[in-house]
Short mmCIF file of C-alpha atoms in Angstrom, two decimals:
data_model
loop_
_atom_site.label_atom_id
_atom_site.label_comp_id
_atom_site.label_asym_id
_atom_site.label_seq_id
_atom_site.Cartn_x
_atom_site.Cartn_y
_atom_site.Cartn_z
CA UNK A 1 -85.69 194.73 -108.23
CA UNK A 2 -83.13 191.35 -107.54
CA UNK A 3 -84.83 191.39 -103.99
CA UNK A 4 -88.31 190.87 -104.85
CA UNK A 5 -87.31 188.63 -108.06
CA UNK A 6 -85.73 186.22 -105.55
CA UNK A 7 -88.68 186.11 -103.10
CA UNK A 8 -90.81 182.38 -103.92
CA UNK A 9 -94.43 183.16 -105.53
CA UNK A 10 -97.37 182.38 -102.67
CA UNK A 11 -99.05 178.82 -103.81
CA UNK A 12 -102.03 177.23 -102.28
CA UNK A 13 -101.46 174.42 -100.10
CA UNK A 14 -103.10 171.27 -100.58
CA UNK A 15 -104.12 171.53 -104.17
CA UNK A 16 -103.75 168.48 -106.42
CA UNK A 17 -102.60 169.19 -109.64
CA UNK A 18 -104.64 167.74 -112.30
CA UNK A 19 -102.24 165.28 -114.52
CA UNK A 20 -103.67 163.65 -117.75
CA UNK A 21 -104.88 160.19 -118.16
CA UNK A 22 -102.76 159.54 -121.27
CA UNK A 23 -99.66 161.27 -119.17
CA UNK A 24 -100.30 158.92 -116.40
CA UNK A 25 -100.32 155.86 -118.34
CA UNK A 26 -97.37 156.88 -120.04
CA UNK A 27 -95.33 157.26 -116.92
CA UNK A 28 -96.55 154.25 -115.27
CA UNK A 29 -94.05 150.96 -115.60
CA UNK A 30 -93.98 148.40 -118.01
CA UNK A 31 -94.35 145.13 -116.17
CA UNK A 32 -95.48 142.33 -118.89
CA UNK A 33 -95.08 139.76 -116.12
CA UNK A 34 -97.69 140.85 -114.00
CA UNK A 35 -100.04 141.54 -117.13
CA UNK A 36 -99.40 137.50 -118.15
CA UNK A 37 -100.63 137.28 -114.58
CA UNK A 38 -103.79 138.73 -114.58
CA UNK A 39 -104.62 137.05 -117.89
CA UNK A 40 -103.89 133.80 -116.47
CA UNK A 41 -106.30 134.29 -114.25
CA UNK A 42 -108.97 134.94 -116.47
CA UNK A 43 -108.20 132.15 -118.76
CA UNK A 44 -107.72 129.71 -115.87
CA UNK A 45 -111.07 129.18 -114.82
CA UNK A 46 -111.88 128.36 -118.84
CA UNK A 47 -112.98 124.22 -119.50
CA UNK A 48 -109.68 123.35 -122.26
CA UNK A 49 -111.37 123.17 -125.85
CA UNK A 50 -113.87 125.91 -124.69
CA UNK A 51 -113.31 128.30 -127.52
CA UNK A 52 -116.41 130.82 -127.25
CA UNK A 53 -115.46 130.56 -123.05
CA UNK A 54 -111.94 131.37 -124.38
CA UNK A 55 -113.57 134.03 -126.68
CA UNK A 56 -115.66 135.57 -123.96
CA UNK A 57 -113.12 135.98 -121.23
CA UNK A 58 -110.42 137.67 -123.34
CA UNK A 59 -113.05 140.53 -124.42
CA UNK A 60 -114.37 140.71 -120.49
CA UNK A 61 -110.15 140.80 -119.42
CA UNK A 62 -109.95 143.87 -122.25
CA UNK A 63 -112.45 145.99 -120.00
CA UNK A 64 -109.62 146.05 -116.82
CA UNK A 65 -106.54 144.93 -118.55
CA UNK A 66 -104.14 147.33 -120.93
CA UNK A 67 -104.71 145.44 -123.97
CA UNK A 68 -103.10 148.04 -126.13
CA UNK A 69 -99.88 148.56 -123.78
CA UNK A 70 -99.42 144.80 -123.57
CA UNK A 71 -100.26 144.46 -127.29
CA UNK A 72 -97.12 142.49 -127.68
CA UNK A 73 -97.15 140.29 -124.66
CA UNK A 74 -101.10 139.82 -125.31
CA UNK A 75 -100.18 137.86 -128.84
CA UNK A 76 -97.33 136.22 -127.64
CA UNK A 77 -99.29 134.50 -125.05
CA UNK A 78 -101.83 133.57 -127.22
CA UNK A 79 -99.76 132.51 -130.22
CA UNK A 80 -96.93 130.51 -128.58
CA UNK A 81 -97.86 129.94 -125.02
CA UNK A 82 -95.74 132.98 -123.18
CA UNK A 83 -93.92 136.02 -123.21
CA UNK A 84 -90.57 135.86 -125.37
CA UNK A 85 -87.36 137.27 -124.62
CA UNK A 86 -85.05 139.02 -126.93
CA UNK A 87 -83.21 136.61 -128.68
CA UNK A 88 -86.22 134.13 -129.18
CA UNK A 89 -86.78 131.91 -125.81
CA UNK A 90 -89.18 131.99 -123.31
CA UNK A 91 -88.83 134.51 -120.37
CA UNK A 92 -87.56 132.11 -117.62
CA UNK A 93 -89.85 133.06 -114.66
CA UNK A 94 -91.18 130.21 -113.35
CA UNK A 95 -94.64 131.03 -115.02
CA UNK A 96 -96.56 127.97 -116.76
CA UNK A 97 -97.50 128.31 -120.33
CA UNK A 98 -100.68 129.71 -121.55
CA UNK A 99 -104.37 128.21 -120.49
CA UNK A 100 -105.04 129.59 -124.22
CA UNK A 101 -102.29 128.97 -127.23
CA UNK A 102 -102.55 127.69 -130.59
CA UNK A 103 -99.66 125.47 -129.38
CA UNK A 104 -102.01 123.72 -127.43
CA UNK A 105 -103.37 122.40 -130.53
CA UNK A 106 -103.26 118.45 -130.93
CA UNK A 107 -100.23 117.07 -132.89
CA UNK A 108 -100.06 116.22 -135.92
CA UNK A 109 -102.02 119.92 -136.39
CA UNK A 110 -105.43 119.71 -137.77
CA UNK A 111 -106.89 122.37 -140.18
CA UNK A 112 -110.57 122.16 -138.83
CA UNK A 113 -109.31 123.04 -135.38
CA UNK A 114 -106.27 125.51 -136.02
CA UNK A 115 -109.72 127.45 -137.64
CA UNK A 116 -111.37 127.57 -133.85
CA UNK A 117 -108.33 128.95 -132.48
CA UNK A 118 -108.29 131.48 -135.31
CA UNK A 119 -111.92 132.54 -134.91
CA UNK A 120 -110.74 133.34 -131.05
CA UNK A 121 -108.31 136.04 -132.62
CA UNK A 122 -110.47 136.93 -135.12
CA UNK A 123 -113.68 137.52 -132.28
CA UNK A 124 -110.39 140.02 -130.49
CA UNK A 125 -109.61 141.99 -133.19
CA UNK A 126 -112.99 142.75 -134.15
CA UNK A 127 -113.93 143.63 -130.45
CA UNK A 128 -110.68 146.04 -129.69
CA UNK A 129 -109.59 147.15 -133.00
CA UNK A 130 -106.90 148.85 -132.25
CA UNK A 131 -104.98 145.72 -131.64
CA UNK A 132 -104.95 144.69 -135.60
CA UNK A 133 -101.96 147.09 -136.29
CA UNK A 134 -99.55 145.95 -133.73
CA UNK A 135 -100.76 142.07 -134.23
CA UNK A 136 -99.82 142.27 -137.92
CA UNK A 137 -96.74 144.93 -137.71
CA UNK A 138 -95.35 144.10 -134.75
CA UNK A 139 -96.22 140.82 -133.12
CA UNK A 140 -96.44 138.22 -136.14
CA UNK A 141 -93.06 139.91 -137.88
CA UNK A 142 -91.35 139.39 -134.30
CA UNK A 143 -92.48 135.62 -133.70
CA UNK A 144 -91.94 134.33 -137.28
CA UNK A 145 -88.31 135.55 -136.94
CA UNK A 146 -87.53 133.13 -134.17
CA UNK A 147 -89.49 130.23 -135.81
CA UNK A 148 -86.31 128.37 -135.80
CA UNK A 149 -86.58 127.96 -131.77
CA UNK A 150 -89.39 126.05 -131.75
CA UNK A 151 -90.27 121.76 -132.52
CA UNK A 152 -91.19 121.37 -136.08
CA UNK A 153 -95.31 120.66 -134.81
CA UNK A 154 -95.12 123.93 -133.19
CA UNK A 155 -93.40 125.68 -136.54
CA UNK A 156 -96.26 123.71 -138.39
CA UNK A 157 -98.95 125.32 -135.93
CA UNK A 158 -98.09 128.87 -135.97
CA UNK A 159 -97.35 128.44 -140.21
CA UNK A 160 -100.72 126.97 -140.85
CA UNK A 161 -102.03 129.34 -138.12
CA UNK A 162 -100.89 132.37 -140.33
CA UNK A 163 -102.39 131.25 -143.39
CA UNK A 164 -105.73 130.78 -142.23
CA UNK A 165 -105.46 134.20 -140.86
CA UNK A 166 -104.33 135.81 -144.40
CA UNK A 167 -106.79 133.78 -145.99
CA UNK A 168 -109.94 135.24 -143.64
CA UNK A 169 -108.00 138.88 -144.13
CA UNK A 170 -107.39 139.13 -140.32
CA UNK A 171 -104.03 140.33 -141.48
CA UNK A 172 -102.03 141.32 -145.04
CA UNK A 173 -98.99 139.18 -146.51
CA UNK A 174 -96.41 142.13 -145.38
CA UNK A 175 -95.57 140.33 -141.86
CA UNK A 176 -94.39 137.10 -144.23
CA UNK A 177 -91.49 139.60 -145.20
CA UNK A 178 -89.76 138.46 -141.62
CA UNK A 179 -88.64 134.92 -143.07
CA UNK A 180 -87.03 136.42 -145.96
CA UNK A 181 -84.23 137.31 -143.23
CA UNK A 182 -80.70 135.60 -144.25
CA UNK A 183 -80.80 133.47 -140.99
CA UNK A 184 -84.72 132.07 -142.05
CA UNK A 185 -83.99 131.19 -145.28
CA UNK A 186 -80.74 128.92 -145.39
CA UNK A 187 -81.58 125.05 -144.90
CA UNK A 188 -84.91 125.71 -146.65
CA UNK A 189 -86.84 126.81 -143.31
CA UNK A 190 -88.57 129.69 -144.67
CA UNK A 191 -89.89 128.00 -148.10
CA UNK A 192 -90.92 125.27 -146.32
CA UNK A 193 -92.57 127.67 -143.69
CA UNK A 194 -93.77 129.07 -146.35
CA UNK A 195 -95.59 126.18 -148.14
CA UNK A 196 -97.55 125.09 -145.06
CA UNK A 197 -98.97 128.99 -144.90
CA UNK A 198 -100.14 128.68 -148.68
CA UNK A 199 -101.52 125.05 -148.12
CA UNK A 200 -103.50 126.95 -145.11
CA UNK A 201 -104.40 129.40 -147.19
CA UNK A 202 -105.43 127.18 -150.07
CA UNK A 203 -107.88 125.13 -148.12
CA UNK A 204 -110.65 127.95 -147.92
CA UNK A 205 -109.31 130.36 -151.29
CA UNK A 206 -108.69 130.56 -154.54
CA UNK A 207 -104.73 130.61 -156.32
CA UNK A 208 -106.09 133.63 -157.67
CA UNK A 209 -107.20 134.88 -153.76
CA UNK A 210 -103.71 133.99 -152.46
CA UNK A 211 -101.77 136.10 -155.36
CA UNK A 212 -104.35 139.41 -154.77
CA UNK A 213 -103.18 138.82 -151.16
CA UNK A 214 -99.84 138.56 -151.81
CA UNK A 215 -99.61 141.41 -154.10
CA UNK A 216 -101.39 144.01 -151.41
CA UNK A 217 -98.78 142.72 -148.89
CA UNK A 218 -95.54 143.54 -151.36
CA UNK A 219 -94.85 139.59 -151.58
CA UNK A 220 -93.06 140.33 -155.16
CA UNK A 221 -90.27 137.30 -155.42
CA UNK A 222 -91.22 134.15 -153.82
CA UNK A 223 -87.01 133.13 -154.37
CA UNK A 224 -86.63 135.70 -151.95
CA UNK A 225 -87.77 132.46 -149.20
CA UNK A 226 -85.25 130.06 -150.82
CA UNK A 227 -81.56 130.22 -150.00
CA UNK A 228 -79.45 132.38 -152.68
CA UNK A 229 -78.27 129.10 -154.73
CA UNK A 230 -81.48 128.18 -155.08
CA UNK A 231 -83.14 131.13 -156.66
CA UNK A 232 -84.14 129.76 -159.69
CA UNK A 233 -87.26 129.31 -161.11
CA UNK A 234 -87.42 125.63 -161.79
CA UNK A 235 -86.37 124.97 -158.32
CA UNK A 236 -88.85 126.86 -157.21
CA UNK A 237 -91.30 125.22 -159.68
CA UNK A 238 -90.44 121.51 -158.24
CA UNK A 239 -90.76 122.40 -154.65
CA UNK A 240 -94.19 123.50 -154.88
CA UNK A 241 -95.38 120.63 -157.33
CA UNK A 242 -93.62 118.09 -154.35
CA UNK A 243 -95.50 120.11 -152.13
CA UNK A 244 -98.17 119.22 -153.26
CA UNK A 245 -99.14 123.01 -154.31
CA UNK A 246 -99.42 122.54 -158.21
CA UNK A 247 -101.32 125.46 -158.70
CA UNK A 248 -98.72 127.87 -156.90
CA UNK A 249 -96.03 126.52 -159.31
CA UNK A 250 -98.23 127.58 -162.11
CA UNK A 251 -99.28 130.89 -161.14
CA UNK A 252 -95.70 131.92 -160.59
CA UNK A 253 -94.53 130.55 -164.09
CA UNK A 254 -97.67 132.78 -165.38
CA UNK A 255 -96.26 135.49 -163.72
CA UNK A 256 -92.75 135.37 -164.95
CA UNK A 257 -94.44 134.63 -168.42
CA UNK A 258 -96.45 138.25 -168.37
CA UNK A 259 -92.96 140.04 -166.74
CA UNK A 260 -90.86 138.70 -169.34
CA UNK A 261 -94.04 139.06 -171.82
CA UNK A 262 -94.02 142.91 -170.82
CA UNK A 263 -90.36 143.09 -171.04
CA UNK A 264 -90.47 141.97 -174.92
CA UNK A 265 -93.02 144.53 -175.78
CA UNK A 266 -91.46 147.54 -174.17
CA UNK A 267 -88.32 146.79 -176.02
CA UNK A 268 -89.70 146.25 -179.21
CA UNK A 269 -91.63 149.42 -179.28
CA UNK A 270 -88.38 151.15 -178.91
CA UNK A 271 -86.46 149.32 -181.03
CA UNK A 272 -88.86 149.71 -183.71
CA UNK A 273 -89.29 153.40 -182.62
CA UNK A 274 -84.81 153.67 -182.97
CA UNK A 275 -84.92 151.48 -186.28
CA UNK A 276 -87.20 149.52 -188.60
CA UNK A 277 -84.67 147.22 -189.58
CA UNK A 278 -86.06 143.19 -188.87
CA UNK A 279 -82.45 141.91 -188.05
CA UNK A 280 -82.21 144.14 -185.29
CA UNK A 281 -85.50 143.50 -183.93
CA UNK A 282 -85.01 140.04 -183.96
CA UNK A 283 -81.51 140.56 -182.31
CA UNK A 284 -83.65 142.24 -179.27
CA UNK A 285 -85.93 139.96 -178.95
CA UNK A 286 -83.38 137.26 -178.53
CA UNK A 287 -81.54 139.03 -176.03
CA UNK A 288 -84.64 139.13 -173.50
CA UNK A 289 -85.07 135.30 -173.91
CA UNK A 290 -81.79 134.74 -172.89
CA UNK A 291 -83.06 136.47 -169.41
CA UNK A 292 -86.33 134.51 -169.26
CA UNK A 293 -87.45 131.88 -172.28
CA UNK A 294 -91.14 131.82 -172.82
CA UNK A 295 -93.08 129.31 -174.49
CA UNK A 296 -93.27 129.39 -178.48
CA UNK A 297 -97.17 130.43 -177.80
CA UNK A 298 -96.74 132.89 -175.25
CA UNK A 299 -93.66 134.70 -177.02
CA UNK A 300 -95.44 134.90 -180.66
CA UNK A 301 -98.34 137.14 -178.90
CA UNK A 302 -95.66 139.09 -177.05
CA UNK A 303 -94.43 140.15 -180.55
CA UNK A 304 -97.30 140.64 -181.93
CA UNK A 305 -98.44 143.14 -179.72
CA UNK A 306 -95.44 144.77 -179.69
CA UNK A 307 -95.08 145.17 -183.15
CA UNK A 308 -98.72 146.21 -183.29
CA UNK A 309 -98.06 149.15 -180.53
CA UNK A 310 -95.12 150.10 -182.06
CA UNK A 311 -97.82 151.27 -185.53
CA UNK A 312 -98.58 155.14 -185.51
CA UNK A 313 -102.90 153.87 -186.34
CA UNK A 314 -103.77 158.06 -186.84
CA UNK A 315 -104.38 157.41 -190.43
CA UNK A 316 -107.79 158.16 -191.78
CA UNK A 317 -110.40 155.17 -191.51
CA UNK A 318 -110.67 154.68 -195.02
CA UNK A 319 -106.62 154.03 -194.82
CA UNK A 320 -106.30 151.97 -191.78
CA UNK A 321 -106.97 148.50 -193.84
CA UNK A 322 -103.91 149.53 -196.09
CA UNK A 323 -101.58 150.63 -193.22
CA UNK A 324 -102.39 147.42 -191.29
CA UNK A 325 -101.33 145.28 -194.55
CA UNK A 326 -98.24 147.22 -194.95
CA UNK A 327 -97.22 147.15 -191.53
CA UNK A 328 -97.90 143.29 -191.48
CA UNK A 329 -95.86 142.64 -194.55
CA UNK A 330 -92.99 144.74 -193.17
CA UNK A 331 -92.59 143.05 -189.90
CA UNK A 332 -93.27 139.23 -191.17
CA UNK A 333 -89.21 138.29 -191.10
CA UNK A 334 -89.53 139.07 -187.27
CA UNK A 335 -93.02 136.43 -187.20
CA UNK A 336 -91.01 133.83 -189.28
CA UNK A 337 -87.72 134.15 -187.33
CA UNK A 338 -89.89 133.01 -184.11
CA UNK A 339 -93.15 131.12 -185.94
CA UNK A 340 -91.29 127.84 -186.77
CA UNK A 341 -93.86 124.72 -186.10
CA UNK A 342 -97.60 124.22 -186.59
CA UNK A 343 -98.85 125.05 -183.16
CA UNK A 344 -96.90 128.40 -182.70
CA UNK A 345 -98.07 129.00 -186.69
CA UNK A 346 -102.19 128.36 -185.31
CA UNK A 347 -101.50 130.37 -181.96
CA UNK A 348 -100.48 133.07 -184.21
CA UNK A 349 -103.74 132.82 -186.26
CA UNK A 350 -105.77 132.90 -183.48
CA UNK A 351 -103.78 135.87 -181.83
CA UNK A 352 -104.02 138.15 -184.87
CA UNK A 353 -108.08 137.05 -184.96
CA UNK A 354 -108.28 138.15 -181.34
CA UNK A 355 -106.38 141.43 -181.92
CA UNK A 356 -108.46 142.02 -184.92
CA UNK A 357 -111.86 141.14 -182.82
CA UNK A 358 -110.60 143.26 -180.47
CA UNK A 359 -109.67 146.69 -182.97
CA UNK A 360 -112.96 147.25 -185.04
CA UNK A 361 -110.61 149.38 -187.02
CA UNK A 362 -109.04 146.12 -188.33
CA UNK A 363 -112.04 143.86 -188.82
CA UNK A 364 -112.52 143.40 -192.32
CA UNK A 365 -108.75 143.48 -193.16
CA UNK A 366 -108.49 139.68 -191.08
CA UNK A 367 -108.97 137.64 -194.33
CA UNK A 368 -105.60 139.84 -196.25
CA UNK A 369 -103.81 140.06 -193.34
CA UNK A 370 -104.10 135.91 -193.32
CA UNK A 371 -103.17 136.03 -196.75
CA UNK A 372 -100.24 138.40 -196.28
CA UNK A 373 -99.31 135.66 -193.71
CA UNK A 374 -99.14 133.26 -195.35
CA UNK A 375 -97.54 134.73 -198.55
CA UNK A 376 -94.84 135.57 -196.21
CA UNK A 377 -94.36 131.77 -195.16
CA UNK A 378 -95.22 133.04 -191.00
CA UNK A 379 -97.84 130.35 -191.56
CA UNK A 380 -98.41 127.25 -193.68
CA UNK A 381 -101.80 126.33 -195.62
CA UNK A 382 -102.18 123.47 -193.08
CA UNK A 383 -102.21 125.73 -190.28
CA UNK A 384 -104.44 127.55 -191.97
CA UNK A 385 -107.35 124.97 -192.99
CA UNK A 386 -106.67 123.28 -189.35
CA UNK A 387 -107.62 126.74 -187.62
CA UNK A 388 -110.54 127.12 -189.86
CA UNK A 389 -111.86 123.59 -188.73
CA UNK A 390 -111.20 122.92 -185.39
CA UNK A 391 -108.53 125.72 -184.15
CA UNK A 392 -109.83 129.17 -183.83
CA UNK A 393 -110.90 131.21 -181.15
CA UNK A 394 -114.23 132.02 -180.01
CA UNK A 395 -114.34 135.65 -180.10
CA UNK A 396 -116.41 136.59 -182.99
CA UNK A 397 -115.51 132.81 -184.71
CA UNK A 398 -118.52 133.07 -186.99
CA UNK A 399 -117.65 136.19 -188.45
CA UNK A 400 -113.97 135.51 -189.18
CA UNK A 401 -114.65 131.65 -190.78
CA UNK A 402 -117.13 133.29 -192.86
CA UNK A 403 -114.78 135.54 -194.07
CA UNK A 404 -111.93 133.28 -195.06
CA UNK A 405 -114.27 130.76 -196.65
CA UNK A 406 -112.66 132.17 -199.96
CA UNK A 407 -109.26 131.88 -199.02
CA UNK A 408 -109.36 128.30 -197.21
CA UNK A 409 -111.55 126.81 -200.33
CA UNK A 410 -108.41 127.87 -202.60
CA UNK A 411 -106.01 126.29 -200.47
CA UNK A 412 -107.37 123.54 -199.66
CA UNK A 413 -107.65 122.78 -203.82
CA UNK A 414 -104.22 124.13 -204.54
CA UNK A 415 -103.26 120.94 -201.64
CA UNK A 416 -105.30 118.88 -203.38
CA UNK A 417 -104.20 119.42 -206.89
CA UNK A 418 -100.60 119.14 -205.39
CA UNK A 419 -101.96 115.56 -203.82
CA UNK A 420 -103.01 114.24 -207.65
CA UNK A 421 -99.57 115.53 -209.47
CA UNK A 422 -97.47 113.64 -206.81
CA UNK A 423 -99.77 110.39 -207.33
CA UNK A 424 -98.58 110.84 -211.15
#
């Protein structure tokens, strides 16, 4: 039984066995050298400044060359000129730089051409789409980490570069978390990387387009970019306005207005849900401004709507009117504590008119809960009378100054009457 085990099974000669293309490819070497090559020669015979020639050749090169293998040394030629060691520097071969880079782009950079090189990439990616992951996951997150090896017009190039390709959405804001990297962000390099990429960005979108953008890529901190002692907010704040970015400053201070506005609310729904006492409330709320301040505006509506969510509203509809008075009058030492001058006193007005706008429930209770307000000194007969002439809100306006007609009329005779005794 050994015997015949050991004798070789018969095998036809001269039979090629059939391997698979994927197999093959995967086996073969890995030579980005000679793949630089090949593209050079396609490039080569392009006129300079011919950017639909440029366009053209790179999708006629992606029928015979391994775009998707080379996917690396493919945007590394294109971006910076040539294929990049380890470490950050050119691969010392001997080999001149790209036909095709957007570091042949005039100096100082210009926005209006930087956009033709970008249309090149985008005219790629649309044409072999399989390229978009590793251009956004792999090649950008590589490159920007060795920003530091390059001039400053080259850094300002491949920055403004990036933003015009965030801006078109030829790739998300998750490769901009490579220059949050310890090395990037000491001596201000990646904030002021940054700032060219939103300036980019800025010149085709919206504030409003650049922080959807940012939010789908997981950009959460923008501190994260400056150097640990300078993470604060109103460093942050004057770069950008010196910049010359305004309107990035200010959406970030909106933003840390609604965290730290969020932050108030959540804690005064359970403190109010642990205890209705005002001192402690008041206590709370104090303790979150020493984390973030807010302005006098922004922090009365904070409260407000906290206290409001913190109300159990499953009375009966007859009820609600009543419970909405009571609750009012119970939580009016927490108002006053924080509703000290005339502005914050007519931003609370017009807050409670929006709220009431807003809750149907509430409506017709606007006019006592005013008058609950001000019995409880959160707001003063002149803040009143002002908001009824010139300060309230649009949402249903008519409506609410035709129901405090009553209540204005009396104060503004009670001031008047006040007026004649101190003329006596």
């Amino acid at each position: 039984m050994s015997q015949q085990s050991a004798v070789p099974k018969p095998s036809l000669q001269g039979v090629r066995t059939k391997v698979r293309k994927g197999q093959v490819k995967a086996q073969a070497k890995h030579e980005p050298a000679a793949f630089r090559d090949q593209l050079y020669k396609h490039l080569e015979t392009v006129p300079e400044n011919d950017f639909e020639g440029f366009s053209a050749k790179l999708v006629q090169a992606g029928g015979t060359l391994e775009y998707l293998k080379y996917a690396d040394a493919l945007f590394e030629i294109l971006l910076v000129g040539g294929l990049i060691q380890p470490g950050g520097s050119y691969l010392d071969d001997g080999a001149p730089m790209s036909p095709f880079s957007i570091f042949n782009a005039r100096n100082p950079p210009d926005i209006e051409e930087l956009k033709k090189y970008v249309d090149v990439f985008n005219k790629l990616n649309r044409r072999f789409k399989y390229l978009q992951k590793p251009f956004e996951e792999q090649s950008l997150p590589t490159l920007l980490q060795y920003i530091g090896r390059w001039s400053s017009e080259q850094r300002d190039k491949l920055a403004m570069t990036l933003g015009l390709l965030l801006s078109q959405g030829l790739v998300t804001a998750a490769c901009l978390q490579s220059l949050t990297k310890d090395h990037l962000v000491k001596n201000d390099q990646s904030i002021n990387i940054l700032a060219l990429v939103f300036s980019a960005y800025l010149t085709d979108q919206s504030i409003d387009h650049l922080a959807a953008t940012l939010k789908r890529g997981n950009i959460k901190d923008l501190l994260l970019f400056f150097p640990p002692n300078k993470r604060d907010a109103k460093v942050l704040d004057a770069f950008f306005r010196e910049k010359n970015l305004p309107t990035v400053a200010d959406w970030y201070t909106k933003k840390q207005y609604a965290i730290a506005k969020d932050a108030i609310m959540k804690e005064l729904k359970e403190v109010v849900e642990r205890s209705d006492d005002s001192e402690s409330i008041i206590s709370a709320i104090q303790s979150k401004l020493e984390e973030q301040r807010l302005p006098e505006a922004e922090l009365i509506q904070s409260i407000w709507q906290g206290l409001m969510a913190s109300v159990d509203w499953s009375a009966r509809p007859d009820q609600i009117e009543g419970l909405a008075l009571r609750e009012v009058g119970k939580f009016a030492p927490v108002l006053v504590a924080f509703c000290k001058g005339p502005k914050t006193q007519v931003a609370l007005i017009n807050i409670v008119q929006v709220y009431c706008y807003d809750d149907t429930r509430v409506m017709k209770a606007f006019p006592q809960i005013l008058k609950v307000l001000y019995n409880k000194d959160c707001v003063s007969d002149q803040a009143i009378i002002y908001w009824h002439q010139k300060g309230s809100k649009p949402q249903g306006r008519q409506h609410f100054l035709k129901a405090t007609e009553g209540l204005v009329k009396f104060l503004q005779e009670q001031e008047e009457s006040e007026e004649d005794e101190d003329e006596e």
